[in-house]
Amino acid sequence: MFSSKLAFTLLIAITAAQANDSAEYIGTGGVTYLKNKNISMHSEDLYISKDKIRVNYEFKNLSNKDITETILFPMPAVPSFIDSDYADINATYDNFQVWVNGKPINPDLHVRTFMHPIVVKDGDKIYSETSVDNTEIFKACGINEAEMMTPWTYKFDTNDINQRLLNCNNKKLDQFIDDREDPYISWDSQIIYSWEQTFKANTVTKIKHTYTPLVGGSVHLDEEQYADFCVDRSTQRGFNKNGGRPYQALSYILTTGANWAKPISNFKLTVERDPNELVSFCWKGKGKVKKIGPTTFEIKESNFVPTHDFDVAFIMK
């Protein structure tokens, strides 16, 4: 039996903030791990609505030996300070469920923290755009996993955690904190679910997971956002004639699907909107978008290698 382990340092980038009156939305995705030449994703059946993400996978062990891998489901990294219009984070983390071959399992939960290191550019100190995993520093300063999860659960006072970091006599923090007198500290919290998965030799393993997506939006879909969601010209004309429309949006990270041994043999994406909405999104694959019901759209791909992530807007009529 083969076995491999992965470092829990995966980070999913936070989707860019919308207009000031909007609620931010963050990209989530599916299960992931590093490439294994003997395991292919035979099929992926992805369902997306504002209320639920549901994914059914079939993985094929191409070898004649059992293979055990650590499977990861990384949630996005969420900032320690969020305003009142942020997406409902707690609803997402608290309802992740997974089944293997039809049986529910309880994955392990891991928490990581990230901060932006201070760098010198043109003689000035600035914060790097790339964050760094500093979980071990948090632990060394006496901050436990439950406290590190505060941006997700709101169970502890972030200001108290920040003050403890400022008071912590750990020199490694100096690369992230420029002023120990400033009570505002920016850090992110990421949750990663994991489980050990054995793929039987020459056998298909079925994995299903569901969760509530992180949905944001605004009272008005701005013209500069049309390209983000490929809003067609007829819809644009309707907006320009009758004014802007409130919308909600979510993002799904598809590109982790390129981390498997071969292209995804059979891929299906289903998007469902509410009856009082329009739905708009970009698709760069070969498959055509088909309307298969009054509120349901479908895309099918063969030998699919995802090269872009999926952003979708649900726009009030």
PDB file of C-alpha atoms in Angstrom, residues 36-201:
ATOM      1  CA  ASN A  36      -0.784  11.164  -8.076  1.00  0.00           C
ATOM      2  CA  LYS A  37      -0.066   9.539 -11.396  1.00  0.00           C
ATOM      3  CA  ASN A  38      -2.161   6.509 -10.478  1.00  0.00           C
ATOM      4  CA  ILE A  39      -5.387   8.315  -9.530  1.00  0.00           C
ATOM      5  CA  SER A  40      -7.636  10.058 -12.026  1.00  0.00           C
ATOM      6  CA  MET A  41     -10.839  12.008 -11.543  1.00  0.00           C
ATOM      7  CA  HIS A  42     -13.229   9.899 -13.584  1.00  0.00           C
ATOM      8  CA  SER A  43     -16.141  12.298 -13.179  1.00  0.00           C
ATOM      9  CA  GLU A  44     -17.198  15.469 -11.395  1.00  0.00           C
ATOM     10  CA  ASP A  45     -20.850  16.461 -11.047  1.00  0.00           C
ATOM     11  CA  LEU A  46     -21.035  19.984  -9.619  1.00  0.00           C
ATOM     12  CA  TYR A  47     -24.242  21.743  -8.536  1.00  0.00           C
ATOM     13  CA  ILE A  48     -24.218  25.444  -7.639  1.00  0.00           C
ATOM     14  CA  SER A  49     -26.967  27.617  -6.203  1.00  0.00           C
ATOM     15  CA  LYS A  50     -26.955  30.456  -3.684  1.00  0.00           C
ATOM     16  CA  ASP A  51     -27.980  28.028  -0.953  1.00  0.00           C
ATOM     17  CA  LYS A  52     -25.862  24.973  -1.648  1.00  0.00           C
ATOM     18  CA  ILE A  53     -22.753  23.653  -3.318  1.00  0.00           C
ATOM     19  CA  ARG A  54     -22.934  19.909  -3.997  1.00  0.00           C
ATOM     20  CA  VAL A  55     -20.190  17.911  -5.681  1.00  0.00           C
ATOM     21  CA  ASN A  56     -20.174  14.232  -6.610  1.00  0.00           C
ATOM     22  CA  TYR A  57     -16.806  12.799  -7.612  1.00  0.00           C
ATOM     23  CA  GLU A  58     -15.714   9.447  -8.991  1.00  0.00           C
ATOM     24  CA  PHE A  59     -11.988   8.746  -8.609  1.00  0.00           C
ATOM     25  CA  LYS A  60     -10.339   5.835 -10.383  1.00  0.00           C
ATOM     26  CA  ASN A  61      -7.277   4.028  -9.029  1.00  0.00           C
ATOM     27  CA  LEU A  62      -5.467   3.086 -12.217  1.00  0.00           C
ATOM     28  CA  SER A  63      -2.996   0.754 -10.496  1.00  0.00           C
ATOM     29  CA  ASN A  64      -3.238  -2.803  -9.180  1.00  0.00           C
ATOM     30  CA  LYS A  65      -2.407  -1.731  -5.602  1.00  0.00           C
ATOM     31  CA  ASP A  66      -4.419   0.140  -2.972  1.00  0.00           C
ATOM     32  CA  ILE A  67      -3.352   3.770  -2.533  1.00  0.00           C
ATOM     33  CA  THR A  68      -3.933   5.847   0.586  1.00  0.00           C
ATOM     34  CA  GLU A  69      -3.815   9.636   0.349  1.00  0.00           C
ATOM     35  CA  THR A  70      -4.595  12.545   2.644  1.00  0.00           C
ATOM     36  CA  ILE A  71      -7.499  14.370   1.012  1.00  0.00           C
ATOM     37  CA  LEU A  72      -7.905  18.064   1.784  1.00  0.00           C
ATOM     38  CA  PHE A  73     -10.846  20.414   1.645  1.00  0.00           C
ATOM     39  CA  PRO A  74      -9.439  23.914   2.225  1.00  0.00           C
ATOM     40  CA  MET A  75     -11.792  26.708   3.165  1.00  0.00           C
ATOM     41  CA  PRO A  76     -10.674  30.213   2.171  1.00  0.00           C
ATOM     42  CA  ALA A  77      -8.572  32.381   4.464  1.00  0.00           C
ATOM     43  CA  VAL A  78     -10.870  34.870   6.195  1.00  0.00           C
ATOM     44  CA  PRO A  79      -9.651  38.200   7.636  1.00  0.00           C
ATOM     45  CA  SER A  80      -9.753  38.746  11.385  1.00  0.00           C
ATOM     46  CA  PHE A  81     -11.663  41.993  10.906  1.00  0.00           C
ATOM     47  CA  ILE A  82     -14.752  42.023   8.713  1.00  0.00           C
ATOM     48  CA  ASP A  83     -17.545  44.543   8.394  1.00  0.00           C
ATOM     49  CA  SER A  84     -21.243  43.853   8.833  1.00  0.00           C
ATOM     50  CA  ASP A  85     -21.804  43.299   5.097  1.00  0.00           C
ATOM     51  CA  TYR A  86     -19.447  40.357   4.837  1.00  0.00           C
ATOM     52  CA  ALA A  87     -20.740  37.006   3.627  1.00  0.00           C
ATOM     53  CA  ASP A  88     -22.159  34.590   6.225  1.00  0.00           C
ATOM     54  CA  ILE A  89     -18.951  32.781   7.119  1.00  0.00           C
ATOM     55  CA  ASN A  90     -20.294  30.749  10.016  1.00  0.00           C
ATOM     56  CA  ALA A  91     -22.954  29.139   7.835  1.00  0.00           C
ATOM     57  CA  THR A  92     -20.277  27.790   5.498  1.00  0.00           C
ATOM     58  CA  TYR A  93     -17.825  26.336   7.987  1.00  0.00           C
ATOM     59  CA  ASP A  94     -20.531  24.836  10.186  1.00  0.00           C
ATOM     60  CA  ASN A  95     -22.313  22.689   7.585  1.00  0.00           C
ATOM     61  CA  PHE A  96     -19.566  21.012   5.556  1.00  0.00           C
ATOM     62  CA  GLN A  97     -20.494  17.348   5.052  1.00  0.00           C
ATOM     63  CA  VAL A  98     -18.737  14.532   3.214  1.00  0.00           C
ATOM     64  CA  TRP A  99     -19.665  10.995   2.172  1.00  0.00           C
ATOM     65  CA  VAL A 100     -17.415   8.245   0.805  1.00  0.00           C
ATOM     66  CA  ASN A 101     -19.128   5.503  -1.194  1.00  0.00           C
ATOM     67  CA  GLY A 102     -22.441   6.614   0.271  1.00  0.00           C
ATOM     68  CA  LYS A 103     -21.348   6.584   3.914  1.00  0.00           C
ATOM     69  CA  PRO A 104     -20.889   9.817   5.935  1.00  0.00           C
ATOM     70  CA  ILE A 105     -17.480  10.440   7.483  1.00  0.00           C
ATOM     71  CA  ASN A 106     -16.205  12.954  10.023  1.00  0.00           C
ATOM     72  CA  PRO A 107     -13.153  14.750   8.616  1.00  0.00           C
ATOM     73  CA  ASP A 108     -10.440  16.227  10.815  1.00  0.00           C
ATOM     74  CA  LEU A 109     -10.375  19.999  11.184  1.00  0.00           C
ATOM     75  CA  HIS A 110      -7.167  22.049  11.082  1.00  0.00           C
ATOM     76  CA  VAL A 111      -6.733  25.792  11.610  1.00  0.00           C
ATOM     77  CA  ARG A 112      -3.985  27.915  10.082  1.00  0.00           C
ATOM     78  CA  THR A 113      -3.263  31.622  10.496  1.00  0.00           C
ATOM     79  CA  PHE A 114      -1.632  33.943   7.980  1.00  0.00           C
ATOM     80  CA  MET A 115      -0.125  37.423   8.133  1.00  0.00           C
ATOM     81  CA  HIS A 116       1.538  39.712   5.598  1.00  0.00           C
ATOM     82  CA  PRO A 117       5.262  40.134   6.311  1.00  0.00           C
ATOM     83  CA  ILE A 118       6.918  43.537   6.280  1.00  0.00           C
ATOM     84  CA  VAL A 119       9.219  44.085   3.315  1.00  0.00           C
ATOM     85  CA  VAL A 120      11.385  47.018   2.252  1.00  0.00           C
ATOM     86  CA  LYS A 121      10.591  48.531  -1.140  1.00  0.00           C
ATOM     87  CA  ASP A 122      12.296  51.668  -2.449  1.00  0.00           C
ATOM     88  CA  GLY A 123      13.543  52.326   1.074  1.00  0.00           C
ATOM     89  CA  ASP A 124      10.057  52.165   2.616  1.00  0.00           C
ATOM     90  CA  LYS A 125       8.572  49.496   4.849  1.00  0.00           C
ATOM     91  CA  ILE A 126       5.400  48.032   3.367  1.00  0.00           C
ATOM     92  CA  TYR A 127       3.356  44.904   3.881  1.00  0.00           C
ATOM     93  CA  SER A 128       3.845  42.210   1.281  1.00  0.00           C
ATOM     94  CA  GLU A 129       0.853  41.330  -0.894  1.00  0.00           C
ATOM     95  CA  THR A 130       1.582  37.644  -0.226  1.00  0.00           C
ATOM     96  CA  SER A 131       0.634  36.307   3.186  1.00  0.00           C
ATOM     97  CA  VAL A 132       2.705  33.786   5.127  1.00  0.00           C
ATOM     98  CA  ASP A 133       1.594  30.907   7.328  1.00  0.00           C
ATOM     99  CA  ASN A 134       2.505  31.835  10.911  1.00  0.00           C
ATOM    100  CA  THR A 135       0.345  29.361  12.818  1.00  0.00           C
ATOM    101  CA  GLU A 136       3.241  28.173  14.960  1.00  0.00           C
ATOM    102  CA  ILE A 137       3.925  31.742  16.103  1.00  0.00           C
ATOM    103  CA  PHE A 138       0.294  32.103  17.225  1.00  0.00           C
ATOM    104  CA  LYS A 139       0.581  28.852  19.167  1.00  0.00           C
ATOM    105  CA  ALA A 140       3.870  29.949  20.734  1.00  0.00           C
ATOM    106  CA  CYS A 141       2.108  33.104  21.942  1.00  0.00           C
ATOM    107  CA  GLY A 142      -0.515  30.971  23.696  1.00  0.00           C
ATOM    108  CA  ILE A 143      -3.330  31.359  21.171  1.00  0.00           C
ATOM    109  CA  ASN A 144      -5.127  28.045  20.698  1.00  0.00           C
ATOM    110  CA  GLU A 145      -6.995  26.688  17.670  1.00  0.00           C
ATOM    111  CA  ALA A 146     -10.414  27.700  18.970  1.00  0.00           C
ATOM    112  CA  GLU A 147      -9.189  31.274  19.298  1.00  0.00           C
ATOM    113  CA  MET A 148      -7.571  31.174  15.871  1.00  0.00           C
ATOM    114  CA  MET A 149     -10.996  30.217  14.474  1.00  0.00           C
ATOM    115  CA  THR A 150     -12.561  33.435  15.792  1.00  0.00           C
ATOM    116  CA  PRO A 151     -13.024  35.015  12.316  1.00  0.00           C
ATOM    117  CA  TRP A 152     -15.234  32.008  11.527  1.00  0.00           C
ATOM    118  CA  THR A 153     -17.035  31.489  14.837  1.00  0.00           C
ATOM    119  CA  TYR A 154     -16.966  34.888  16.607  1.00  0.00           C
ATOM    120  CA  LYS A 155     -16.564  33.019  19.915  1.00  0.00           C
ATOM    121  CA  PHE A 156     -13.630  35.102  21.159  1.00  0.00           C
ATOM    122  CA  ASP A 157     -12.722  38.782  21.159  1.00  0.00           C
ATOM    123  CA  THR A 158     -10.384  39.585  18.277  1.00  0.00           C
ATOM    124  CA  ASN A 159      -9.136  42.677  20.106  1.00  0.00           C
ATOM    125  CA  ASP A 160      -8.060  40.502  23.025  1.00  0.00           C
ATOM    126  CA  ILE A 161      -6.194  38.130  20.670  1.00  0.00           C
ATOM    127  CA  ASN A 162      -4.488  41.085  19.007  1.00  0.00           C
ATOM    128  CA  GLN A 163      -3.384  42.492  22.346  1.00  0.00           C
ATOM    129  CA  ARG A 164      -1.919  39.142  23.350  1.00  0.00           C
ATOM    130  CA  LEU A 165       0.065  39.110  20.119  1.00  0.00           C
ATOM    131  CA  LEU A 166       1.334  42.609  20.824  1.00  0.00           C
ATOM    132  CA  ASN A 167       2.370  41.541  24.321  1.00  0.00           C
ATOM    133  CA  CYS A 168       3.988  38.325  23.099  1.00  0.00           C
ATOM    134  CA  ASN A 169       7.772  38.389  23.413  1.00  0.00           C
ATOM    135  CA  ASN A 170       8.370  36.452  20.220  1.00  0.00           C
ATOM    136  CA  LYS A 171      10.894  38.082  17.908  1.00  0.00           C
ATOM    137  CA  LYS A 172       9.439  36.255  14.906  1.00  0.00           C
ATOM    138  CA  LEU A 173       6.396  38.524  15.166  1.00  0.00           C
ATOM    139  CA  ASP A 174       8.561  41.532  14.321  1.00  0.00           C
ATOM    140  CA  GLN A 175       8.487  40.520  10.663  1.00  0.00           C
ATOM    141  CA  PHE A 176       4.681  40.987  10.711  1.00  0.00           C
ATOM    142  CA  ILE A 177       4.116  43.802  13.257  1.00  0.00           C
ATOM    143  CA  ASP A 178       5.759  47.177  12.701  1.00  0.00           C
ATOM    144  CA  ASP A 179       4.300  49.033  15.694  1.00  0.00           C
ATOM    145  CA  ARG A 180       3.684  47.195  18.964  1.00  0.00           C
ATOM    146  CA  GLU A 181       1.638  50.162  20.209  1.00  0.00           C
ATOM    147  CA  ASP A 182      -0.906  49.912  17.383  1.00  0.00           C
ATOM    148  CA  PRO A 183      -3.807  47.668  18.534  1.00  0.00           C
ATOM    149  CA  TYR A 184      -4.902  46.939  14.960  1.00  0.00           C
ATOM    150  CA  ILE A 185      -3.305  43.766  13.607  1.00  0.00           C
ATOM    151  CA  SER A 186      -4.322  42.181  10.327  1.00  0.00           C
ATOM    152  CA  TRP A 187      -4.352  38.396  10.197  1.00  0.00           C
ATOM    153  CA  ASP A 188      -6.320  35.701   8.400  1.00  0.00           C
ATOM    154  CA  SER A 189      -7.775  32.411   9.582  1.00  0.00           C
ATOM    155  CA  GLN A 190      -8.113  29.341   7.382  1.00  0.00           C
ATOM    156  CA  ILE A 191      -9.920  26.092   8.116  1.00  0.00           C
ATOM    157  CA  ILE A 192      -8.855  22.913   6.333  1.00  0.00           C
ATOM    158  CA  TYR A 193     -10.769  19.655   6.549  1.00  0.00           C
ATOM    159  CA  SER A 194      -8.863  16.443   5.883  1.00  0.00           C
ATOM    160  CA  TRP A 195      -9.270  12.704   5.934  1.00  0.00           C
ATOM    161  CA  GLU A 196      -7.270   9.629   5.025  1.00  0.00           C
ATOM    162  CA  GLN A 197      -8.724   8.047   1.887  1.00  0.00           C
ATOM    163  CA  THR A 198      -7.896   4.610   0.549  1.00  0.00           C
ATOM    164  CA  PHE A 199      -8.475   4.160  -3.171  1.00  0.00           C
ATOM    165  CA  LYS A 200      -8.900   0.457  -3.853  1.00  0.00           C
ATOM    166  CA  ALA A 201      -6.878  -1.045  -6.694  1.00  0.00           C
TER     167      ALA A 201
END
